[in-house]
Short mmCIF file of C-alpha atoms and ligand atoms in Angstrom, two decimals:
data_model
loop_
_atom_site.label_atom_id
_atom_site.label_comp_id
_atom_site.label_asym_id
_atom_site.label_seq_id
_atom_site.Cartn_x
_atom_site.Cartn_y
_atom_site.Cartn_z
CA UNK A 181 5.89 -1.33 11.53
CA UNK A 182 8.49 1.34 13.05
CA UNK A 183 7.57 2.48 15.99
CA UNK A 184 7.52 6.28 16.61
CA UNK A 185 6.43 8.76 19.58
CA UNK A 186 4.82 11.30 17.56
CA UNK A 187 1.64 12.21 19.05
CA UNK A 188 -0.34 13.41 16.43
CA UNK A 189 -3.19 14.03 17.94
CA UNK A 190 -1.75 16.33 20.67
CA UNK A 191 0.78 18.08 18.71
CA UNK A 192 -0.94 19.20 15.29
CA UNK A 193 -4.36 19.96 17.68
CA UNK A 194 -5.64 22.96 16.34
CA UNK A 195 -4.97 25.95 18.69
CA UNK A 196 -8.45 26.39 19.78
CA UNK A 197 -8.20 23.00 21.21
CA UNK A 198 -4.86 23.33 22.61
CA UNK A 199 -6.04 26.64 24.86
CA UNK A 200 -9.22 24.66 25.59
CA UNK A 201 -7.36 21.97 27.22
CA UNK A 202 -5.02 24.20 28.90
CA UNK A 203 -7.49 25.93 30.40
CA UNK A 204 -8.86 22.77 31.70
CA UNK A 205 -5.59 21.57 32.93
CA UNK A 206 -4.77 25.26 34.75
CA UNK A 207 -8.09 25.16 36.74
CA UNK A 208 -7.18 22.23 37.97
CA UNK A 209 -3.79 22.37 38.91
CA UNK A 210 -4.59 25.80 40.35
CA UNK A 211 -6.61 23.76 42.93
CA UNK A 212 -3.85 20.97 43.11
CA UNK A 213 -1.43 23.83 44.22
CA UNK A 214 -3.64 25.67 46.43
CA UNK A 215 -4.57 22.59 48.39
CA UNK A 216 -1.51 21.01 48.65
CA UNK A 217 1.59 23.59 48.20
CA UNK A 218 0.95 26.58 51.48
CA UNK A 219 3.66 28.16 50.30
CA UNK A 220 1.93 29.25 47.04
CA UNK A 221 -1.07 29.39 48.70
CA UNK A 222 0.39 32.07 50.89
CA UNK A 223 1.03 33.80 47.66
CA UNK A 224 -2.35 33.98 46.16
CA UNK A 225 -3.36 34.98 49.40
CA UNK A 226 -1.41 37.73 49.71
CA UNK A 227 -2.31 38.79 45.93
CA UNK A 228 -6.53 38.51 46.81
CA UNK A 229 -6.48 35.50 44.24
CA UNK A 230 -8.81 32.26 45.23
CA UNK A 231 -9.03 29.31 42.74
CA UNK A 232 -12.60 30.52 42.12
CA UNK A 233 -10.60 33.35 40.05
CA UNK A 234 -9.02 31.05 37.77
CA UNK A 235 -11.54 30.29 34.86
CA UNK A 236 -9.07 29.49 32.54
CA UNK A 237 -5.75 30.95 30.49
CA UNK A 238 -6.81 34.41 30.24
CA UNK A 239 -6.83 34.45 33.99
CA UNK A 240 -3.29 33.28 34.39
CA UNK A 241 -2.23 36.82 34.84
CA UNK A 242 -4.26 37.35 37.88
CA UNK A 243 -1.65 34.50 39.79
CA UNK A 244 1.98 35.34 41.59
CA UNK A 245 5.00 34.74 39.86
CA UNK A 246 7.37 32.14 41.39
CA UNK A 247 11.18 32.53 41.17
CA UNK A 248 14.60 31.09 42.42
CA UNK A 249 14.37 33.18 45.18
CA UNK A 250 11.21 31.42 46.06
CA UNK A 251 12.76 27.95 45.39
CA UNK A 252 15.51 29.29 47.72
CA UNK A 253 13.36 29.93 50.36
CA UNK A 254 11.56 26.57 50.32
CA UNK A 255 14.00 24.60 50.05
CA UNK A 256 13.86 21.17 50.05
CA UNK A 257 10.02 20.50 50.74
CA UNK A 258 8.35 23.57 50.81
CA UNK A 259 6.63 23.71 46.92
CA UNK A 260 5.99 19.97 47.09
CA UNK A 261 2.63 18.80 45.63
CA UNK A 262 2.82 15.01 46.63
CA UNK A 263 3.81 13.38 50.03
CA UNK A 264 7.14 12.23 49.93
CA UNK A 265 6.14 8.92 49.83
CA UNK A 266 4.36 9.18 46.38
CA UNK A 267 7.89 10.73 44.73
CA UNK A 268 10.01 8.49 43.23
CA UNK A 269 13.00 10.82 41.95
CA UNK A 270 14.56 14.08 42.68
CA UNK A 271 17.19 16.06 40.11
CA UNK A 272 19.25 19.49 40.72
CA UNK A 273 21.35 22.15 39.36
CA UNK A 274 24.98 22.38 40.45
CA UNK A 275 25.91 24.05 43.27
CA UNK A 276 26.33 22.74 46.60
CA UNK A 277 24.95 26.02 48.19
CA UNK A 278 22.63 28.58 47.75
CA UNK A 279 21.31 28.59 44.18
CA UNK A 280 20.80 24.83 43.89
CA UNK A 281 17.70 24.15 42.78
CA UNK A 282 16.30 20.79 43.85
CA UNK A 283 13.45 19.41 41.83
CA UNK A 284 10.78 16.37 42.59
CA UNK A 285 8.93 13.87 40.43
CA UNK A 286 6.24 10.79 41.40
CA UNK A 287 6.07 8.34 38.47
CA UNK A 288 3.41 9.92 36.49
CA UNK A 289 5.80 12.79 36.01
CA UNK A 290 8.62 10.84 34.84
CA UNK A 291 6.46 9.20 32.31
CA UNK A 292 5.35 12.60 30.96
CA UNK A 293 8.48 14.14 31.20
CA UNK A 294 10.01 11.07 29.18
CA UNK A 295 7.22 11.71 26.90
CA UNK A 296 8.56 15.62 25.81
CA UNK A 297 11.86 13.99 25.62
CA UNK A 298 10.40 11.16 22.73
CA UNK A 299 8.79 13.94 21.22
CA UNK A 300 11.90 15.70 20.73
CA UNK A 301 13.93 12.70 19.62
CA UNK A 302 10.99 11.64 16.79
CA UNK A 303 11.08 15.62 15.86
CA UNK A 304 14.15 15.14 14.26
CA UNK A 305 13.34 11.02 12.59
CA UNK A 306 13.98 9.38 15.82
CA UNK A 307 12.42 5.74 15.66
CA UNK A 308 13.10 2.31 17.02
CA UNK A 309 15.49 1.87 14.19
CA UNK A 310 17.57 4.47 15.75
CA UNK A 311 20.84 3.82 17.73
CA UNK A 312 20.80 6.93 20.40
CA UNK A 313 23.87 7.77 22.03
CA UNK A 314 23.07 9.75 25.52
CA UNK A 315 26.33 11.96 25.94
CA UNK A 316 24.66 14.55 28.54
CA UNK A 317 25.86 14.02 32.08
CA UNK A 318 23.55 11.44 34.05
CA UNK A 319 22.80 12.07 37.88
CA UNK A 320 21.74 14.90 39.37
CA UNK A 321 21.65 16.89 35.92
CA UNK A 322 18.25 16.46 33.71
CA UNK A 323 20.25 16.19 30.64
CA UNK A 324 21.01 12.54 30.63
CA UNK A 325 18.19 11.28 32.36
CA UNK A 326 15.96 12.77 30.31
CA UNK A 327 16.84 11.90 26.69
CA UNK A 328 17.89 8.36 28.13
CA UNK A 329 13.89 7.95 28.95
CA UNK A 330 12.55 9.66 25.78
CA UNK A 331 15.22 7.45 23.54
CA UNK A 332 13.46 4.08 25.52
CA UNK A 333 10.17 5.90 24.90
CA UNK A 334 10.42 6.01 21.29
CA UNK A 335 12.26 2.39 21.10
CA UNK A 336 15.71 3.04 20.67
CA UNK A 337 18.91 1.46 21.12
CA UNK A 338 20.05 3.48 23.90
CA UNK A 339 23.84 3.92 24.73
CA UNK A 340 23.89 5.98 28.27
CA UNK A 341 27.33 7.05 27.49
CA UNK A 342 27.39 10.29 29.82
CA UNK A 343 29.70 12.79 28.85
CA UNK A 344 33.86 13.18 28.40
CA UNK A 345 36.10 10.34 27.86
CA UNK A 346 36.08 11.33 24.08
CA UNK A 347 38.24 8.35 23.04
CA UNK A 348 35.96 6.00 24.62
CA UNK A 349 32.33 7.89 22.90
CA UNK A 350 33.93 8.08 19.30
CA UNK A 351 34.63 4.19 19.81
CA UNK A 352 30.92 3.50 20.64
CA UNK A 353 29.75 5.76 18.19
CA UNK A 354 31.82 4.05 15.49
CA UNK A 355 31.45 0.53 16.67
CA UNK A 356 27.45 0.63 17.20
CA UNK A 357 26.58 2.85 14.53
CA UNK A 358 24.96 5.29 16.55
CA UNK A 359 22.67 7.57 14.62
CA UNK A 360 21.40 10.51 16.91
CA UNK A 361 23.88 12.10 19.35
CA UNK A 362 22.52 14.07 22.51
CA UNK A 363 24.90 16.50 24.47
CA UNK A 364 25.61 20.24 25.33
CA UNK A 365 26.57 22.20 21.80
CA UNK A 366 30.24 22.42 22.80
CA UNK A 367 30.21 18.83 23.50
CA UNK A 368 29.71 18.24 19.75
CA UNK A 369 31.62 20.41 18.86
CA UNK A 370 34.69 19.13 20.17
CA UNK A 371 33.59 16.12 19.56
CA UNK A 372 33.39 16.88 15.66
CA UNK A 373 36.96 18.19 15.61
CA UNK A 374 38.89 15.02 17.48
CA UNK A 375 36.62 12.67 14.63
CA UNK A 376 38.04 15.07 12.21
CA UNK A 377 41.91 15.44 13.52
CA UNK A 378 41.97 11.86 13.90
CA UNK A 379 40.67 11.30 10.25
CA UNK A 380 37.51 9.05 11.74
CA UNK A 381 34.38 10.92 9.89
CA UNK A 382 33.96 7.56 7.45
CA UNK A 383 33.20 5.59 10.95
CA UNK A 384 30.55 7.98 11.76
CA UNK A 385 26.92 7.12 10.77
CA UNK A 386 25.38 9.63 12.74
CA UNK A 387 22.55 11.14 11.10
CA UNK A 388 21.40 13.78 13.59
CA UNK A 389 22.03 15.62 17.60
CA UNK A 390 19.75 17.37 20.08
CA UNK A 391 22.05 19.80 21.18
CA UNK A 392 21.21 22.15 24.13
CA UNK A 393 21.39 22.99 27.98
CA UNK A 394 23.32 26.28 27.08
CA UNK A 395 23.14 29.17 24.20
CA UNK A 396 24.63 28.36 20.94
CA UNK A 397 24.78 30.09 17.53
CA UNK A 398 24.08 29.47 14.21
CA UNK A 399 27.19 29.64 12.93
CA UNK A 400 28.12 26.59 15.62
CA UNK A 401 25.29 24.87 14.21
CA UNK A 402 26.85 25.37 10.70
CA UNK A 403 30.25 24.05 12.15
CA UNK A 404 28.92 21.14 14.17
CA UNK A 405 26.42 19.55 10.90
CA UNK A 406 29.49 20.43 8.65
CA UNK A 407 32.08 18.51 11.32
CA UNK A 408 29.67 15.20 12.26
CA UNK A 409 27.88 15.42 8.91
CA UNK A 410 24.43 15.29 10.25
CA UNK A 411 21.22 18.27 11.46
CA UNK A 412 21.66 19.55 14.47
CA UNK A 413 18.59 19.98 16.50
CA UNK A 414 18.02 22.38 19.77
CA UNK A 415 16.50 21.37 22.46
CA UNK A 416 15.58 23.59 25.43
CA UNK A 417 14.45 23.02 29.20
CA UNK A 418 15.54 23.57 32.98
CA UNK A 419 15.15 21.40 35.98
CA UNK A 420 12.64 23.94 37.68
CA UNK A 421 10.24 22.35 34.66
CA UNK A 422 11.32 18.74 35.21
CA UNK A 423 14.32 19.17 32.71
CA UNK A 424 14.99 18.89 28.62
CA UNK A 425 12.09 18.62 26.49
CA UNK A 426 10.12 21.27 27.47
CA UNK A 427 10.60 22.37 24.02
CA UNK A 428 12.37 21.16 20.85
CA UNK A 429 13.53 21.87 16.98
CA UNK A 430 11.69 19.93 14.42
CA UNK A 431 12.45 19.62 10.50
CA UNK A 432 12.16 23.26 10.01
CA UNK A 433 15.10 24.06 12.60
CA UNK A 434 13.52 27.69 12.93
CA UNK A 435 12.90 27.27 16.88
CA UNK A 436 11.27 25.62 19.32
CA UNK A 437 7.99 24.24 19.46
CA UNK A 438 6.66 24.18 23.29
CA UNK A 439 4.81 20.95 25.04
CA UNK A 440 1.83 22.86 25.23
CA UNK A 441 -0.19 20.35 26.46
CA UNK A 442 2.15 20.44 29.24
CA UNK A 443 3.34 24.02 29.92
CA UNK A 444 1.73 27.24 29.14
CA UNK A 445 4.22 29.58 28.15
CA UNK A 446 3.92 33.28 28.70
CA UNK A 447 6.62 36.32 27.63
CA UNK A 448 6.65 39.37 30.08
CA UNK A 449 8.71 42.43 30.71
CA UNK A 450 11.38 41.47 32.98
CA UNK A 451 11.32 45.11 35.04
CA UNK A 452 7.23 45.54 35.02
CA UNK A 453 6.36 41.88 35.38
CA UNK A 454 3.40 43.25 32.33
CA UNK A 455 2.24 40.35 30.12
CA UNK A 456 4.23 40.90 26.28
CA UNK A 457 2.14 40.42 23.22
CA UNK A 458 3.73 37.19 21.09
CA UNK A 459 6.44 38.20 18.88
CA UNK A 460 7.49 40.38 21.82
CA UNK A 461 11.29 39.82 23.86
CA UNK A 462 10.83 39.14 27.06
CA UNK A 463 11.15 36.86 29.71
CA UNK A 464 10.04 33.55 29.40
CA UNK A 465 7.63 32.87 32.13
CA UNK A 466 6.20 28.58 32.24
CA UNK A 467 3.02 27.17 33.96
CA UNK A 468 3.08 23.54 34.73
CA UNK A 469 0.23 22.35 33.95
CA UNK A 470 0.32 18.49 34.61
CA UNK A 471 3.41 18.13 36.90
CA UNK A 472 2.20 16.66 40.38
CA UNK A 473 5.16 16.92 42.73
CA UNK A 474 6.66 19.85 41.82
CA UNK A 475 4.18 21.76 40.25
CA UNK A 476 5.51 25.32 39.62
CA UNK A 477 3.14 28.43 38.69
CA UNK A 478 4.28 31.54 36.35
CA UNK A 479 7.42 30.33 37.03
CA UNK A 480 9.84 33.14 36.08
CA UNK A 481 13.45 31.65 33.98
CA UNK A 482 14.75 34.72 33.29
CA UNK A 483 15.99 33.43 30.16
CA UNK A 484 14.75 36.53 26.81
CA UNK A 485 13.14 34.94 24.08
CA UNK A 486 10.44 35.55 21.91
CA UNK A 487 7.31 33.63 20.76
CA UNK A 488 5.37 33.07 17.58
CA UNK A 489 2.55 30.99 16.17
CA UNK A 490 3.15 31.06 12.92
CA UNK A 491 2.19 27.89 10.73
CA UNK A 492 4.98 25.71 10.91
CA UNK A 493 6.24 23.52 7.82
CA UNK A 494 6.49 20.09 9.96
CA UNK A 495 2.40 20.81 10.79
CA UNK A 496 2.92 20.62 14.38
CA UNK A 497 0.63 23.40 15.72
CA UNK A 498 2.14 24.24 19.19
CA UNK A 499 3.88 27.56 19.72
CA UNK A 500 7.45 28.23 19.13
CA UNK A 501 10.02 29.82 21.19
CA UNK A 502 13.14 30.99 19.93
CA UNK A 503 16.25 30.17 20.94
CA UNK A 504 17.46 32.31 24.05
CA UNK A 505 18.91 35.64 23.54
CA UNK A 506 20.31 36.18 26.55
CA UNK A 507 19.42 36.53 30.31
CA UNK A 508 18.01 38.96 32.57
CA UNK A 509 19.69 37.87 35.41
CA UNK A 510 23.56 37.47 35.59
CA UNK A 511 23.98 33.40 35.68
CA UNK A 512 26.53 31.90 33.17
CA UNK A 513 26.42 28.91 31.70
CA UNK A 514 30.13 27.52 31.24
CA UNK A 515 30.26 24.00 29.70
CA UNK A 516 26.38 24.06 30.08
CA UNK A 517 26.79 24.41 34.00
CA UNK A 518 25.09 27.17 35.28
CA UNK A 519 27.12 29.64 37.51
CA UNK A 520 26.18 32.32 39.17
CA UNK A 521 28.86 35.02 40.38
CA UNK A 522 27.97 35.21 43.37
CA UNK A 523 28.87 31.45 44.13
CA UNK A 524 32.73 32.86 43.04
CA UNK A 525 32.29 35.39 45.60
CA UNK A 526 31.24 33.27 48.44
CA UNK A 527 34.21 30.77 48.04
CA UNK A 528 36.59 33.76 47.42
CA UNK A 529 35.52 35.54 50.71
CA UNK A 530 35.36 31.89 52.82
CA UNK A 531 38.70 31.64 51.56
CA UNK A 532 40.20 34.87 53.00
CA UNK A 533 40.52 36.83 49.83
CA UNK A 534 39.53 39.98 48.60
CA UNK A 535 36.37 41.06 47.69
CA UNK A 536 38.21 41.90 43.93
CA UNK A 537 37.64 39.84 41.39
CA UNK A 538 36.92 39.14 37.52
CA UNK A 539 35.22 36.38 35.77
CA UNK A 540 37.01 35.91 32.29
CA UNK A 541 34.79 33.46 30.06
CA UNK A 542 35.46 32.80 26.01
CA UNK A 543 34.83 30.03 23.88
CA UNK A 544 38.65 28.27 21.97
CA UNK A 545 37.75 26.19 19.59
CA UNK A 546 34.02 25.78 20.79
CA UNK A 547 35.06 25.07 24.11
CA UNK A 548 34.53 27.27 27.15
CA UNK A 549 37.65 28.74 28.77
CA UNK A 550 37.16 29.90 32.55
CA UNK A 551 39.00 32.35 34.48
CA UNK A 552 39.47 34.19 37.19
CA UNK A 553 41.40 36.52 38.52
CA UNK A 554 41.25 37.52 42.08
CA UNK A 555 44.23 40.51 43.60
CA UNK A 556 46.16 39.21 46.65
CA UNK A 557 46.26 41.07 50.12
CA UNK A 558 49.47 43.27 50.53
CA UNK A 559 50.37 40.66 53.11
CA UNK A 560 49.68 37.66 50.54
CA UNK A 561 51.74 39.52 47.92
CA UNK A 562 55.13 39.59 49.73
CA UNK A 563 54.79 36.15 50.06
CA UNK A 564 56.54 33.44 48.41
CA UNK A 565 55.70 32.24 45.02
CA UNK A 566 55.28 28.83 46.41
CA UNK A 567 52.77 29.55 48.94
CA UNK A 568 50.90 31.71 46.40
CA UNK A 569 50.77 29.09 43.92
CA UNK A 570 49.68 26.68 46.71
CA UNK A 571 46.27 29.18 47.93
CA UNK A 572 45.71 28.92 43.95
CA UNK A 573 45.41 24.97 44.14
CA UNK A 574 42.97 25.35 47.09
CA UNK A 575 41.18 28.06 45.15
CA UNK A 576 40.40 25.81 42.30
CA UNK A 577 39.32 22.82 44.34
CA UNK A 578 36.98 24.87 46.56
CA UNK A 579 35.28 26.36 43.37
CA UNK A 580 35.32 22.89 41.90
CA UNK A 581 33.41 21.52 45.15
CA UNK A 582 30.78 24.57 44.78
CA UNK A 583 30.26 24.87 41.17
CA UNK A 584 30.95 21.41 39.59
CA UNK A 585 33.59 22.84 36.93
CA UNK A 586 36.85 23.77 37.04
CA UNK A 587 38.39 27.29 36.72
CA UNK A 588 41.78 28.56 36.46
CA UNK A 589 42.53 30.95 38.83
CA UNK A 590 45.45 33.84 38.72
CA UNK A 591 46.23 35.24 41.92
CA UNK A 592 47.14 38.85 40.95
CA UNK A 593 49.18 42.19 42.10
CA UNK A 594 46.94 44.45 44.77
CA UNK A 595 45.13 46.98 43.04
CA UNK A 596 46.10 45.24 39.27
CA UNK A 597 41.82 44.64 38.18
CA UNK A 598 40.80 47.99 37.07
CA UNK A 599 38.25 49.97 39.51
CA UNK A 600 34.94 51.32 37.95
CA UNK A 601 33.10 54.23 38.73
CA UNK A 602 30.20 52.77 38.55
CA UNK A 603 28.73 48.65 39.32
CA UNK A 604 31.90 46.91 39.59
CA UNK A 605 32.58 44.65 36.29
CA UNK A 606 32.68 41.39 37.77
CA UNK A 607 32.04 39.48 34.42
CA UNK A 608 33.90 39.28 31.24
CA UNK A 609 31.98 37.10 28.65
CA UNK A 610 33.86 36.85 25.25
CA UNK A 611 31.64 34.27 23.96
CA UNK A 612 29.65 35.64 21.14
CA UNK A 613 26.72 33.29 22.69
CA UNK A 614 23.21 35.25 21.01
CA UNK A 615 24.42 36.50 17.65
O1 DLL B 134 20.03 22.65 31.09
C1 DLL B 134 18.13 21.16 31.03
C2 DLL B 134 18.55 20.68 29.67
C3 DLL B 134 19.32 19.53 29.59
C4 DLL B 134 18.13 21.34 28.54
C5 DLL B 134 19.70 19.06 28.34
C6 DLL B 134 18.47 20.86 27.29
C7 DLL B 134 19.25 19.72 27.19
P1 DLL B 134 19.39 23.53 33.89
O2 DLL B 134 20.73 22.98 34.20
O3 DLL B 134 18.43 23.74 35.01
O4 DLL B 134 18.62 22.59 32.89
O5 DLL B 134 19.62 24.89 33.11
C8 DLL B 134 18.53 25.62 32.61
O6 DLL B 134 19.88 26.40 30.77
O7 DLL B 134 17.23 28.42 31.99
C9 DLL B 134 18.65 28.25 30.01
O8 DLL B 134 19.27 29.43 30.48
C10 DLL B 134 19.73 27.25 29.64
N1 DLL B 134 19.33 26.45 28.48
C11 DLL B 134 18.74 25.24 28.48
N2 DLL B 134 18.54 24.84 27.19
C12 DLL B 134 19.02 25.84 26.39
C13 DLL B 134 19.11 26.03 24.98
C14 DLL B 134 19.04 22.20 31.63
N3 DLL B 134 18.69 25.12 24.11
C15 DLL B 134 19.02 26.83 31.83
N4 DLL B 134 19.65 27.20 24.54
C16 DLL B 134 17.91 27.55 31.11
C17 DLL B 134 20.08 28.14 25.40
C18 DLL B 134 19.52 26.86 27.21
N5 DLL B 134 20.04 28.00 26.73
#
């Protein structure tokens, strides 16, 4: 019989049942946390909040949010659950500075985090039939450790390509029939143009992708199913919640449906901090409710999205999110790494430059351009062209080193980005990312 990873019994519970066994799972990771993380301990101390308070969901309000700033400050140990000795794995963000955010696991939360990941692959008719081809980067990112566990979850042939070397990926794809491609959006994208340039689509046998790790729009969904001849799936998560799979597109492809047995999802106002009714925008706001190591409360993403419970055609009954519609903070994501301006700023300053600068992103042919123009000193400007082309080369490898992707950068005339009268506009996004 073919072997699948759909859990019936967990994700068509009815939604009584589901709060029920959140609740259950809250209370006692409240006490996990209080016992064993004193930096969030601190926190509910300073808020007057005891684990007595904490009855179930409808008190989750009454805890403190966590953010990056938090994960900043406690960085490497401080929000661990487990003694070091019981984790098994850590992931991370880019970065080598600063924003990187560091995440833990012990075994157990592997395993469940592999589980979200099956989920997601059997959401869109992943079974052991399936040929899976992993094209997410592995190591540090979540992307291609995760799918590569949920694919071996639900029985697949997995192929851990990683990503790039297109060539090389079209060759596999071709020669081992995959049938479900993960990677970033753009990925697959580009992907579907070189198979069509080079005339390959009647190699393909592809049948679906989980695509996700940065926005994309419908209309590159259109374009990417049209291009590989297959559905294209979303899939949405972030290494503060152990990675992808924290939520995923089924049949219906009308959002995502939430591991809710897992994660309690809450939408708030992003200024106030005020609990949103569903079908509100706000932020998106998750409660781990079954990690051990790393087990982050009202943890804030500052990703916009909205919620809804409405029935859903593929009968699963936990809650969907839609995709993101933007940020509330000002991190990119460029070639689904995320980047914070501030990271440009720090090299640019380290590097003797001026404190004037501009981030150009857009999206050619589905792939993300990066710029950035910074003006010279006076002093740099009368210099020669080859020792300003030279302090370009070094600007591009120390960005590389501290953001993981590569920019092109411009060295410009003094006084050439134009001044505002207001917030300087530091930022220049082209990409029509939330339409
Ligand atoms: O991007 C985890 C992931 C890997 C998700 C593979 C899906 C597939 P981070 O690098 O920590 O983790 O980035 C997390 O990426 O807060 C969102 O802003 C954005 N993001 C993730 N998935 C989506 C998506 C991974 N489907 C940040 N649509 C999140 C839009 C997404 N944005």
């Amino acid at each position: 019989m073919e072997k699948r990873y759909y859990q019936p019994e967990i994700e068509t519970m009815p939604v009584d049942q589901i709060k029920a066994l959140q609740s259950e799972r809250l209370v006692k990771q409240v006490k996990h946390v209080w016992e064993n993380v004193p930096y969030y301990r601190a926190k509910m101390e300073e808020k007057g909040v005891t684990p007595d308070d904490i009855k179930g969901i409808e008190d989750l309000h009454k805890l403190p949010f966590l953010t990056k700033d938090d994960l900043r400050d406690a960085y490497p140990y401080g929000l661990l659950g487990k003694p070091l000795k019981e984790c098994v794995r850590i992931q991370s963000t880019s970065g080598t500075t600063g924003r990187r955010v560091v995440a833990f696991y012990t075994q157990h939360d592997i395993d469940l985090w592999e589980d979200c990941c099956a989920r997601a692959i059997t959401a869109v008719g992943g079974t052991d039939e399936d040929v899976v081809q992993v094209a997410y980067g592995y190591g540090l990112f979540t992307g291609g450790p995760g799918l590569n566990g949920g694919s071996h979850k639900v029985g697949c042939l997995t192929v851990p390509m990683s990503s790039g070397n297109t060539d090389r990926q079209v060759q596999f794809m071709a020669d081992l029939e995959s049938t479900i491609l993960c990677c970033t959006p753009s990925y697959a994208a580009y992907i579907g143009e070189y198979i069509e340039e080079k005339g390959l689509k009647d190699t393909i046998k592809l049948k679906a992708g989980i695509f996700g790790a940065e926005a994309w729009t419908e209309e590159m969904r259109h374009d990417i199913q049209e291009k590989l001849g297959i559905k294209a799936y979303d899939i949405y998560g972030l290494t503060e919640t152990s990675g992808p799979g924290v939520a995923f597109e089924c049949e219906a492809q009308t959002g995502m449906h939430i591991n809710e047995d897992h994660f309690i999802a809450e939408i708030i106002d992003s200024k106030t901090g005020e609990v949103l009714p569903e079908g509100e925008k706000g932020e998106l706001v998750f409660t781990s409710i079954t990690k051990e190591a790393f087990p982050l409360l009202r943890y804030r993403t500052k990703d916009l999205c909205i919620l809804n419970r409405k029935p859903c055609s593929c009968g699963r009954t936990h809650i969907k999110m839609s995709k993101p519609l933007g940020r509330s903070d000002d991190m990119l994501i460029i070639r689904g790494v995320n980047v914070f301006p501030s990271q440009i700023e720090t090299v640019l300053l380290n590097e003797g430059m001026t404190p004037n600068y501009q981030i150009i992103v857009d999206r050619v042919n589905n792939n993300d351009t990066f710029d950035i123009n910074v003006e010279m000193s006076q002093e740099m400007f009368s210099d020669n062209m080859a020792k300003i082309t030279e302090k370009e080369k070094q600007l591009v490898e120390s960005l590389k080193s501290m953001l993981g992707i590569q920019a092109k950068v411009h060295l410009v005339a003094p006084k050439s980005i134009v001044r505002s009268e207001g917030k300087a506009v530091r930022v220049i996004d082209k990409r029509k990312l939330y339409g």
